[in-house]
Amino acid sequence: MSGTAFLMETTAAPTHPVPLHPGLPFLGNTLAFVRDPLTILHTLQRKQDRIVHLRIGGRNQYLVFQPEDSKHILQENNRNYGRSPAFEVLKIFLGNGLLTSDGDFWRRQRRLAQPAFHRQKLAALAETMIAETADWLDTLKSADLTQPVNVSQAFMDVTMRIVCKTLFGSDTSGKLDGLSHALDSLNYLANSRMLSPIRFPMSWPTPNNQRSKRAQRQVDTFIYGLIDQRRKQHEDKDDLLGMLLSAEDEETGERMSDQQLRDECVTIFSAGHETTAVSMAWTIYLLTKHPDILTRLQAESQTVLGDARIPPADAFRRLIYTLQVVQESLRLYPPAWIMSRRAREDDHIGPYTIPAGDTALVCPYLLHRDPANWPEPERFDPDRFAPGGPKDKLHSYAYLPFGGGPRLCIGNQFALMEMQILLALFVRRFDINRASGQTITPKPLITLRPNQPIQAVLSNR
Ligand code: HEM
């Protein structure tokens, strides 16, 4: 091909407008999305093969359907995509931590924090997780089990304790309840501000703003006090804060400032406990509907862990089926059900263009239920994740509960290990049955929650 012909072909490359999903004048697709996003997403998936243009909240948003295109946005062309405006709200509460930051600052923080989440370092945290779970189970066991138990709340409590203990270790002794309460209020207030259509300036003395300030003061006093104390002690502790304190940038030799450490701790708390708790509650819900899978899980837990109240940490790695159950539950109910990115420059997906300044959407919830990749997608079948099984033959972006590319969840191994521990010890202790009168449907807020707290009838084994 001559040079001129090549030039002509590229300049004339067709870029088609992305098909627009029709909506209401002015409001576009906003109402449909506020009312029932999952139904509309399923409908769109059936109608469109590659990408659809939506108008939500006055913004142009482009939703991709294929694993290849999700990979393009999250990984191959990730440098073209930044945090979407939604993250600005979170910044008020979480500061400039891994979740909310962008660009070179984020890259440096990620480099510094990554080693703390290395598999070997996590092994040290497993013992804390097991001990906290055992204490929590003792409390549950002595509760009134003649009534259904609110498992959503129960898992929220234990994941909060686990994240506080793994972050701050023994320094939380005697302070855990106050601290986790303050961190949880901050998290709750951040979420409600993010979802609220009206946001008063933070300087106005509204009740929520005042609660936020109080919680923020309490959290800051604790974390800054602890950082100060640790810096004076000059001894390395193997909790997450200890690892972050000693982390050194291999390129510059720099360490994190007090403010950065504070922001990362609050971020890890916020990103780390609700997602895991919600996912555990969904897992229990699925097990109440599949007693055969529960029985198989209980058999594995009993065989591998035996009867010891605190089984050795390395035993949990042998809980293969337990991990499959967790993975399949994350497929059906991925807490991070949709991810958004803002395009810095025009981007091209096949013949289509995502314009600079607009938002690209990647939706794990849809990818995980695409019948092209997952036969009978609604069926709960942990064997999909058996070693060498169907999942291993799929495109790597057909399954992304933890996102993908450089912004892959830094806590993914932490979360899987925690869920394996929680689930195995829970089913070893209890039989689980459905509570009558509950109709559970997914409610997509910031995370994919059940529409009401999940209740289950527990009985000691
Ligand atoms: C089932 C549990 C969890 C799920 C489903 C989950 C999911 C995710 C997803 C999808 C992202 C990427 C968001 C995006 O690309 O926009 C993310 C980021 C993140 N997650 Fe998780 N997560 C879980 C547990 C945890 C835990 C336990 C921690 C910490 C202990 C954690 C810390 C973080 C942090 C700090 C980020 C931001 C990473 C960055 O941008 O560099 N997550 N998580």
Coordinates of C-alpha atoms and ligand atoms in Angstrom, one line a residue:
M1 CA 0.0 0.0 0.0
S2 CA 1.4 3.4 -0.9
G3 CA 1.9 6.0 1.8
T4 CA -0.8 8.2 0.4
A5 CA -3.4 5.5 0.4
F6 CA -2.5 4.6 4.0
L7 CA -3.0 8.3 5.0
M8 CA -6.3 8.5 3.2
E9 CA -7.5 5.4 4.9
T10 CA -6.7 6.5 8.4
T11 CA -8.0 10.0 8.1
A12 CA -11.2 8.7 6.6
A13 CA -11.6 6.0 9.3
P14 CA -15.3 6.0 10.1
T15 CA -16.3 6.9 13.7
H16 CA -19.9 6.2 14.3
P17 CA -21.9 7.9 17.0
V18 CA -22.4 5.4 19.8
P19 CA -26.1 4.3 19.8
L20 CA -28.0 6.5 22.2
H21 CA -30.5 4.8 24.5
P22 CA -33.7 6.9 24.1
G23 CA -34.8 8.6 27.3
L24 CA -37.0 11.5 28.5
P25 CA -36.5 15.1 27.3
F26 CA -33.9 16.8 29.6
L27 CA -33.8 13.9 32.0
G28 CA -32.4 11.4 29.5
N29 CA -32.1 8.0 31.2
T30 CA -31.7 9.4 34.8
L31 CA -35.1 8.3 36.1
A32 CA -34.9 4.8 34.7
F33 CA -31.5 4.5 36.4
V34 CA -32.6 5.8 39.7
R35 CA -35.7 3.5 39.8
D36 CA -34.3 0.2 38.6
P37 CA -30.7 0.2 37.2
L38 CA -30.3 -3.6 37.0
T39 CA -33.4 -4.2 34.9
I40 CA -32.4 -1.5 32.4
L41 CA -28.9 -2.8 32.3
H42 CA -30.1 -6.3 31.4
T43 CA -32.4 -4.9 28.7
L44 CA -29.5 -2.9 27.2
Q45 CA -27.2 -5.9 27.3
R46 CA -29.8 -7.9 25.2
K47 CA -30.2 -5.1 22.7
Q48 CA -26.7 -3.8 22.1
D49 CA -23.7 -5.8 21.2
R50 CA -20.8 -3.5 22.1
I51 CA -21.5 -0.1 23.7
V52 CA -24.4 2.2 24.5
H53 CA -24.6 5.9 25.1
L54 CA -26.7 6.9 28.2
R55 CA -27.6 10.4 29.6
I56 CA -27.6 10.1 33.3
G57 CA -27.5 13.0 35.8
G58 CA -26.9 15.4 32.9
R59 CA -23.7 13.6 31.8
N60 CA -22.9 11.5 28.8
Q61 CA -22.0 8.0 29.9
Y62 CA -20.8 5.1 27.7
L63 CA -21.4 1.6 28.9
V64 CA -19.3 -1.2 27.3
F65 CA -20.5 -4.8 27.3
Q66 CA -17.6 -6.9 26.2
P67 CA -14.7 -8.2 28.3
E68 CA -12.2 -7.0 25.6
D69 CA -13.6 -3.4 25.8
S70 CA -13.6 -3.5 29.6
K71 CA -9.9 -4.5 29.4
H72 CA -9.2 -1.7 27.0
I73 CA -10.6 0.9 29.4
L74 CA -9.2 -0.5 32.7
Q75 CA -5.9 -1.7 31.5
E76 CA -4.7 -1.2 27.9
N77 CA -5.6 2.5 27.7
N78 CA -5.9 3.2 31.4
R79 CA -3.7 6.3 31.2
N80 CA -6.5 7.9 29.2
Y81 CA -8.9 7.5 32.1
G82 CA -9.1 9.3 35.4
R83 CA -11.3 9.2 38.5
S84 CA -14.9 10.3 37.7
P85 CA -16.4 13.3 39.5
A86 CA -18.2 11.0 42.0
F87 CA -14.9 10.6 43.8
E88 CA -14.6 14.3 44.7
V89 CA -17.3 13.8 47.3
L90 CA -15.4 10.9 48.9
K91 CA -12.3 13.0 49.1
I92 CA -13.9 15.2 51.7
F93 CA -14.1 12.3 54.0
L94 CA -11.3 9.9 52.9
G95 CA -8.7 12.6 52.0
N96 CA -6.3 11.9 49.2
G97 CA -5.8 8.1 49.6
L98 CA -5.5 5.3 47.0
L99 CA -9.2 5.2 46.2
T100 CA -9.7 8.9 45.4
S101 CA -6.3 10.1 44.1
D102 CA -5.1 10.1 40.6
G103 CA -2.1 10.5 38.3
D104 CA 1.5 10.6 39.7
F105 CA 0.4 11.1 43.3
W106 CA -1.7 7.9 43.1
R107 CA 1.1 6.0 41.4
R108 CA 3.6 6.8 44.1
Q109 CA 1.2 5.9 46.9
R110 CA 0.3 2.6 45.2
R111 CA 4.0 1.8 44.9
L112 CA 4.4 2.5 48.6
A113 CA 1.4 0.6 49.8
Q114 CA 1.6 -2.4 47.5
P115 CA 4.2 -4.4 49.6
A116 CA 2.0 -4.2 52.7
F117 CA -0.6 -6.3 50.7
H118 CA 2.0 -8.8 49.5
R119 CA 0.9 -12.5 50.0
Q120 CA 3.7 -13.1 52.5
K121 CA 2.7 -10.1 54.6
L122 CA -0.9 -11.1 54.5
A123 CA 0.0 -14.4 56.1
A124 CA 0.9 -12.5 59.3
L125 CA -2.6 -10.9 59.2
A126 CA -4.4 -14.2 58.8
E127 CA -3.8 -15.0 62.5
T128 CA -5.5 -11.8 63.6
M129 CA -8.4 -12.6 61.3
I130 CA -8.8 -16.1 62.7
A131 CA -8.7 -14.9 66.3
E132 CA -11.2 -12.1 65.7
T133 CA -13.5 -14.5 63.9
A134 CA -13.3 -17.1 66.8
D135 CA -14.2 -14.4 69.4
W136 CA -17.1 -13.2 67.2
L137 CA -18.4 -16.7 66.8
D138 CA -18.4 -17.2 70.6
T139 CA -20.5 -14.1 71.0
L140 CA -22.9 -15.2 68.3
K141 CA -23.2 -18.7 69.8
S142 CA -24.3 -17.2 73.1
A143 CA -26.9 -15.0 71.4
D144 CA -30.6 -16.0 71.2
L145 CA -30.7 -18.4 68.3
T146 CA -34.4 -19.1 68.6
Q147 CA -34.9 -15.9 66.5
P148 CA -33.5 -15.3 63.0
V149 CA -30.1 -13.6 63.1
N150 CA -29.4 -10.4 61.1
V151 CA -26.4 -11.8 59.3
S152 CA -25.9 -8.5 57.4
Q153 CA -25.2 -6.7 60.6
A154 CA -23.3 -9.5 62.2
F155 CA -20.8 -9.6 59.3
M156 CA -20.6 -5.8 59.3
D157 CA -19.5 -6.0 63.0
V158 CA -16.8 -8.7 62.4
T159 CA -15.3 -7.2 59.3
M160 CA -15.1 -3.8 61.0
R161 CA -13.2 -5.4 63.9
I162 CA -10.9 -7.3 61.5
V163 CA -10.0 -4.3 59.5
C164 CA -9.3 -2.2 62.6
K165 CA -7.2 -4.9 64.2
T166 CA -5.2 -5.6 61.0
L167 CA -4.6 -1.9 60.5
F168 CA -3.7 -0.9 64.1
G169 CA -3.0 -4.2 65.8
S170 CA -2.8 -4.3 69.6
D171 CA -3.0 -0.5 69.7
T172 CA -6.8 -0.7 69.4
S173 CA -7.1 -2.5 72.7
G174 CA -9.9 -1.0 74.8
K175 CA -10.5 1.6 72.0
L176 CA -11.9 -0.6 69.3
D177 CA -15.6 0.1 69.8
G178 CA -15.2 3.9 69.9
L179 CA -12.8 3.9 67.0
S180 CA -14.7 1.6 64.7
H181 CA -17.9 3.6 65.5
A182 CA -16.2 6.9 64.5
L183 CA -14.8 5.3 61.3
D184 CA -18.1 3.8 60.5
S185 CA -20.0 7.1 60.9
L186 CA -17.5 8.8 58.6
N187 CA -18.0 6.0 56.0
Y188 CA -21.8 6.2 56.4
L189 CA -21.8 10.0 56.0
A190 CA -19.5 9.8 52.9
N191 CA -21.9 7.3 51.3
S192 CA -25.0 9.3 52.1
R193 CA -23.5 12.5 50.7
M194 CA -22.4 10.7 47.6
L195 CA -26.0 9.4 47.0
S196 CA -27.8 12.7 48.0
P197 CA -29.1 14.9 45.2
I198 CA -28.7 18.0 47.5
R199 CA -25.3 18.7 49.0
F200 CA -24.9 21.6 51.4
P201 CA -21.4 23.1 51.7
M202 CA -19.4 21.4 54.4
S203 CA -19.0 24.7 56.2
W204 CA -22.8 24.9 56.9
P205 CA -23.7 23.6 60.4
T206 CA -26.2 20.9 59.2
P207 CA -26.6 17.9 61.6
N208 CA -24.8 15.7 59.1
N209 CA -21.9 18.1 58.6
Q210 CA -21.6 18.4 62.4
R211 CA -21.6 14.6 62.8
S212 CA -19.0 14.3 60.1
K213 CA -16.7 16.9 61.8
R214 CA -17.1 15.1 65.2
A215 CA -16.3 11.7 63.7
Q216 CA -13.4 13.2 61.7
R217 CA -11.9 14.8 64.8
Q218 CA -12.1 11.5 66.7
V219 CA -10.6 9.5 63.9
D220 CA -7.8 12.0 63.4
T221 CA -7.0 12.2 67.1
F222 CA -6.6 8.5 67.2
I223 CA -4.6 8.0 64.0
Y224 CA -2.3 11.0 64.4
G225 CA -1.7 10.1 68.1
L226 CA -0.8 6.5 67.1
I227 CA 1.5 7.6 64.3
D228 CA 3.3 9.9 66.7
Q229 CA 3.7 7.2 69.3
R230 CA 4.9 4.7 66.7
R231 CA 7.5 7.1 65.2
K232 CA 8.9 7.6 68.7
Q233 CA 9.0 3.9 69.4
H234 CA 11.2 3.1 66.4
E235 CA 10.1 -0.5 66.3
D236 CA 8.4 -2.2 63.4
K237 CA 5.0 -3.8 64.0
D238 CA 3.5 -6.2 61.5
D239 CA 0.1 -4.6 61.3
L240 CA -0.8 -2.6 58.2
L241 CA 0.0 0.7 59.8
G242 CA 3.4 -0.6 60.7
M243 CA 4.0 -1.7 57.1
L244 CA 2.8 1.6 55.7
L245 CA 5.0 3.5 58.2
S246 CA 8.2 1.7 57.2
A247 CA 7.4 1.7 53.4
E248 CA 10.0 3.5 51.4
D249 CA 9.7 4.5 47.8
E250 CA 12.4 2.5 45.9
E251 CA 12.9 5.3 43.4
T252 CA 13.2 8.3 45.8
G253 CA 13.7 6.7 49.3
E254 CA 10.8 8.9 50.6
R255 CA 8.3 7.7 53.2
M256 CA 4.7 8.7 53.7
S257 CA 3.8 11.9 55.6
D258 CA 1.5 11.8 58.6
Q259 CA -1.3 13.1 56.5
Q260 CA -0.8 10.5 53.8
L261 CA -0.7 7.7 56.4
R262 CA -4.0 9.0 57.9
D263 CA -5.7 9.2 54.5
E264 CA -4.6 5.6 53.6
C265 CA -5.8 4.2 56.9
V266 CA -9.2 5.8 56.5
T267 CA -9.4 4.7 52.9
I268 CA -8.5 1.1 53.7
F269 CA -11.1 1.0 56.4
S270 CA -13.7 2.4 54.1
A271 CA -12.9 0.3 51.1
G272 CA -12.2 -2.8 53.0
H273 CA -15.0 -3.6 55.4
E274 CA -18.4 -2.9 53.9
T275 CA -17.6 -4.7 50.6
T276 CA -16.5 -7.8 52.4
A277 CA -19.5 -7.7 54.9
V278 CA -22.0 -7.3 52.1
S279 CA -20.5 -10.1 50.1
M280 CA -20.5 -12.4 53.1
A281 CA -24.2 -11.7 53.7
W282 CA -24.9 -12.5 50.0
T283 CA -23.0 -15.8 50.4
I284 CA -25.1 -16.8 53.4
Y285 CA -28.2 -15.9 51.5
L286 CA -27.2 -18.2 48.6
L287 CA -26.3 -21.0 51.0
T288 CA -29.8 -20.9 52.6
K289 CA -31.1 -21.6 49.1
H290 CA -28.6 -24.3 48.3
P291 CA -28.4 -26.8 51.3
D292 CA -26.5 -29.3 49.1
I293 CA -23.7 -26.7 48.7
L294 CA -23.7 -25.9 52.4
T295 CA -23.3 -29.6 53.2
R296 CA -20.3 -29.9 50.9
L297 CA -18.8 -26.7 52.4
Q298 CA -19.3 -28.0 56.0
A299 CA -17.7 -31.3 55.1
E300 CA -14.6 -29.5 53.7
S301 CA -14.3 -27.2 56.7
Q302 CA -14.6 -30.0 59.2
T303 CA -12.1 -32.2 57.3
V304 CA -9.5 -29.5 56.7
L305 CA -9.8 -27.5 60.0
G306 CA -10.8 -30.3 62.4
D307 CA -12.2 -29.2 65.8
A308 CA -9.6 -26.7 67.1
R309 CA -11.1 -23.4 68.1
I310 CA -8.2 -21.6 66.4
P311 CA -7.0 -23.7 63.5
P312 CA -3.5 -23.0 62.1
A313 CA -3.4 -20.2 59.5
D314 CA -1.8 -22.3 56.8
A315 CA -4.8 -24.8 56.9
F316 CA -7.1 -22.2 55.3
R317 CA -5.2 -22.4 52.0
R318 CA -6.4 -25.9 51.6
L319 CA -10.1 -24.8 51.6
I320 CA -10.4 -25.1 47.8
Y321 CA -14.2 -25.5 47.7
T322 CA -14.7 -22.7 50.2
L323 CA -12.8 -20.4 47.9
Q324 CA -14.9 -21.5 44.9
V325 CA -18.1 -20.6 46.8
V326 CA -16.8 -17.2 47.6
Q327 CA -15.8 -16.6 44.0
E328 CA -19.2 -17.7 42.7
S329 CA -21.0 -15.5 45.2
L330 CA -18.8 -12.5 44.0
R331 CA -19.8 -13.4 40.5
L332 CA -23.6 -13.2 41.2
Y333 CA -23.4 -10.2 43.6
P334 CA -20.2 -8.2 42.9
P335 CA -20.2 -5.5 45.6
A336 CA -18.5 -3.1 43.1
W337 CA -21.2 -3.7 40.5
I338 CA -20.2 -0.8 38.2
M339 CA -17.0 1.3 37.7
S340 CA -16.8 4.7 36.1
R341 CA -13.9 6.5 34.5
R342 CA -13.6 9.9 32.9
A343 CA -11.9 10.0 29.5
R344 CA -9.0 12.6 29.3
E345 CA -8.9 12.4 25.5
D346 CA -11.2 11.0 22.8
D347 CA -10.9 7.2 22.9
H348 CA -11.8 4.7 20.2
I349 CA -13.6 1.5 20.7
G350 CA -14.0 -0.2 17.3
P351 CA -15.8 2.2 15.1
Y352 CA -17.1 4.3 18.1
T353 CA -15.6 7.2 20.0
I354 CA -15.8 8.0 23.7
P355 CA -15.4 11.8 23.7
A356 CA -12.9 13.5 26.0
G357 CA -14.5 14.6 29.3
D358 CA -17.3 12.0 29.2
T359 CA -17.6 8.9 31.3
A360 CA -16.9 5.3 30.5
L361 CA -18.8 2.6 32.4
V362 CA -17.6 -0.9 33.0
C363 CA -20.1 -3.2 34.7
P364 CA -19.0 -6.3 36.5
Y365 CA -22.6 -7.2 37.3
L366 CA -23.5 -7.5 33.6
L367 CA -20.2 -9.1 32.6
H368 CA -20.7 -11.8 35.3
R369 CA -24.2 -12.6 34.0
D370 CA -23.6 -12.5 30.3
P371 CA -25.0 -15.8 29.0
A372 CA -22.4 -15.8 26.2
N373 CA -19.7 -16.5 28.8
W374 CA -21.7 -18.0 31.7
P375 CA -24.2 -20.7 30.8
E376 CA -27.3 -20.4 33.0
P377 CA -25.9 -17.2 34.5
E378 CA -28.5 -17.0 37.3
R379 CA -27.6 -20.4 38.7
F380 CA -25.3 -20.6 41.8
D381 CA -22.7 -23.1 40.8
P382 CA -19.3 -22.9 42.6
D383 CA -17.9 -25.6 40.3
R384 CA -17.5 -23.0 37.6
F385 CA -14.4 -22.0 39.6
A386 CA -13.0 -25.5 40.1
P387 CA -9.3 -25.6 39.2
G388 CA -9.1 -26.1 35.4
G389 CA -12.9 -25.6 35.2
P390 CA -15.1 -23.3 33.0
K391 CA -13.9 -20.0 34.5
D392 CA -10.2 -20.8 33.5
K393 CA -11.2 -20.9 29.8
L394 CA -12.8 -17.4 29.8
H395 CA -11.4 -14.0 28.9
S396 CA -9.7 -12.7 32.0
Y397 CA -12.1 -9.6 32.0
A398 CA -15.3 -11.8 31.9
Y399 CA -14.9 -11.9 35.7
L400 CA -13.8 -8.8 37.6
P401 CA -15.2 -8.4 41.1
F402 CA -12.0 -6.6 42.1
G403 CA -11.7 -4.5 38.9
G404 CA -8.6 -4.7 36.7
G405 CA -5.5 -3.0 35.4
P406 CA -3.3 -0.9 37.6
R407 CA -6.2 0.1 39.8
L408 CA -7.1 -3.5 40.7
C409 CA -8.3 -3.7 44.3
I410 CA -5.2 -3.6 46.4
G411 CA -7.0 -5.6 49.0
N412 CA -8.2 -8.5 46.8
Q413 CA -6.0 -11.2 48.4
F414 CA -6.8 -9.8 51.8
A415 CA -10.6 -10.0 51.1
L416 CA -10.5 -13.5 49.6
M417 CA -8.5 -14.8 52.6
E418 CA -10.8 -13.0 55.1
M419 CA -13.9 -14.4 53.4
Q420 CA -12.4 -17.9 53.3
I421 CA -11.7 -17.7 57.0
L422 CA -15.1 -16.2 57.9
L423 CA -17.1 -18.7 55.8
A424 CA -15.2 -21.8 56.8
L425 CA -15.4 -21.1 60.6
F426 CA -19.0 -19.9 60.3
V427 CA -20.3 -23.1 58.6
R428 CA -18.3 -25.3 60.8
R429 CA -20.1 -23.8 63.8
F430 CA -23.6 -23.3 62.5
D431 CA -26.3 -24.9 60.3
I432 CA -28.0 -22.2 58.3
N433 CA -31.6 -22.1 57.3
R434 CA -33.8 -19.5 55.5
A435 CA -35.8 -17.1 57.6
S436 CA -39.4 -17.1 56.4
G437 CA -41.1 -14.1 54.9
Q438 CA -38.0 -12.4 53.3
T439 CA -38.0 -11.5 49.6
I440 CA -34.4 -10.4 48.8
T441 CA -33.5 -8.5 45.7
P442 CA -30.3 -6.7 44.9
K443 CA -30.3 -2.9 45.5
P444 CA -27.5 -1.2 43.7
L445 CA -26.3 1.7 45.8
I446 CA -22.5 2.5 45.9
T447 CA -22.2 -1.2 46.7
L448 CA -24.6 -3.9 45.6
R449 CA -26.5 -4.4 48.8
P450 CA -29.6 -6.6 49.5
N451 CA -32.8 -4.6 49.6
Q452 CA -33.2 -5.4 53.3
P453 CA -30.8 -6.9 55.9
I454 CA -30.4 -10.7 55.3
Q455 CA -31.8 -12.8 58.2
A456 CA -31.0 -16.5 58.7
V457 CA -32.0 -19.1 61.2
L458 CA -28.8 -20.5 62.8
S459 CA -28.4 -23.6 64.9
N460 CA -25.4 -24.9 66.6
R461 CA -23.7 -28.0 65.0
Ligands
HEM1 C1 -15.1 -8.4 48.7 C2 -14.4 -7.4 49.0 C3 -13.9 -6.3 48.0 C4 -14.3 -6.0 46.8 C5 -15.4 -6.7 46.0 C6 -13.5 -4.9 46.3 C7 -13.6 -4.3 45.1 C8 -12.8 -3.3 44.6 C9 -12.8 -2.8 43.3 C10 -13.7 -3.2 42.2 C11 -11.9 -1.8 43.3 C12 -11.5 -1.0 42.0 C13 -12.4 0.2 41.8 C14 -12.1 1.0 40.5 O1 -11.3 0.5 39.7 O2 -12.8 2.0 40.3 C15 -11.3 -1.7 44.6 C16 -10.3 -0.8 44.9 C17 -9.7 -0.7 46.2 N1 -9.9 -1.6 47.2 FE1 -11.2 -3.1 47.2 N2 -12.6 -4.6 47.3 C18 -12.8 -5.4 48.4 C19 -12.1 -5.5 49.6 C20 -11.1 -4.6 49.9 C21 -10.3 -4.7 51.1 C22 -10.4 -5.8 52.1 C23 -9.4 -3.7 51.1 C24 -8.3 -3.3 52.1 C25 -8.0 -4.0 53.1 C26 -9.6 -2.9 49.9 C27 -9.0 -1.8 49.5 C28 -9.1 -1.2 48.3 C29 -8.4 0.1 47.9 C30 -7.4 0.8 48.8 C31 -8.8 0.3 46.6 C32 -8.2 1.5 45.7 C33 -7.0 0.9 44.9 C34 -6.4 1.9 43.9 O3 -7.1 2.6 43.2 O4 -5.2 1.9 43.9 N3 -10.7 -3.6 49.1 N4 -11.8 -2.6 45.4

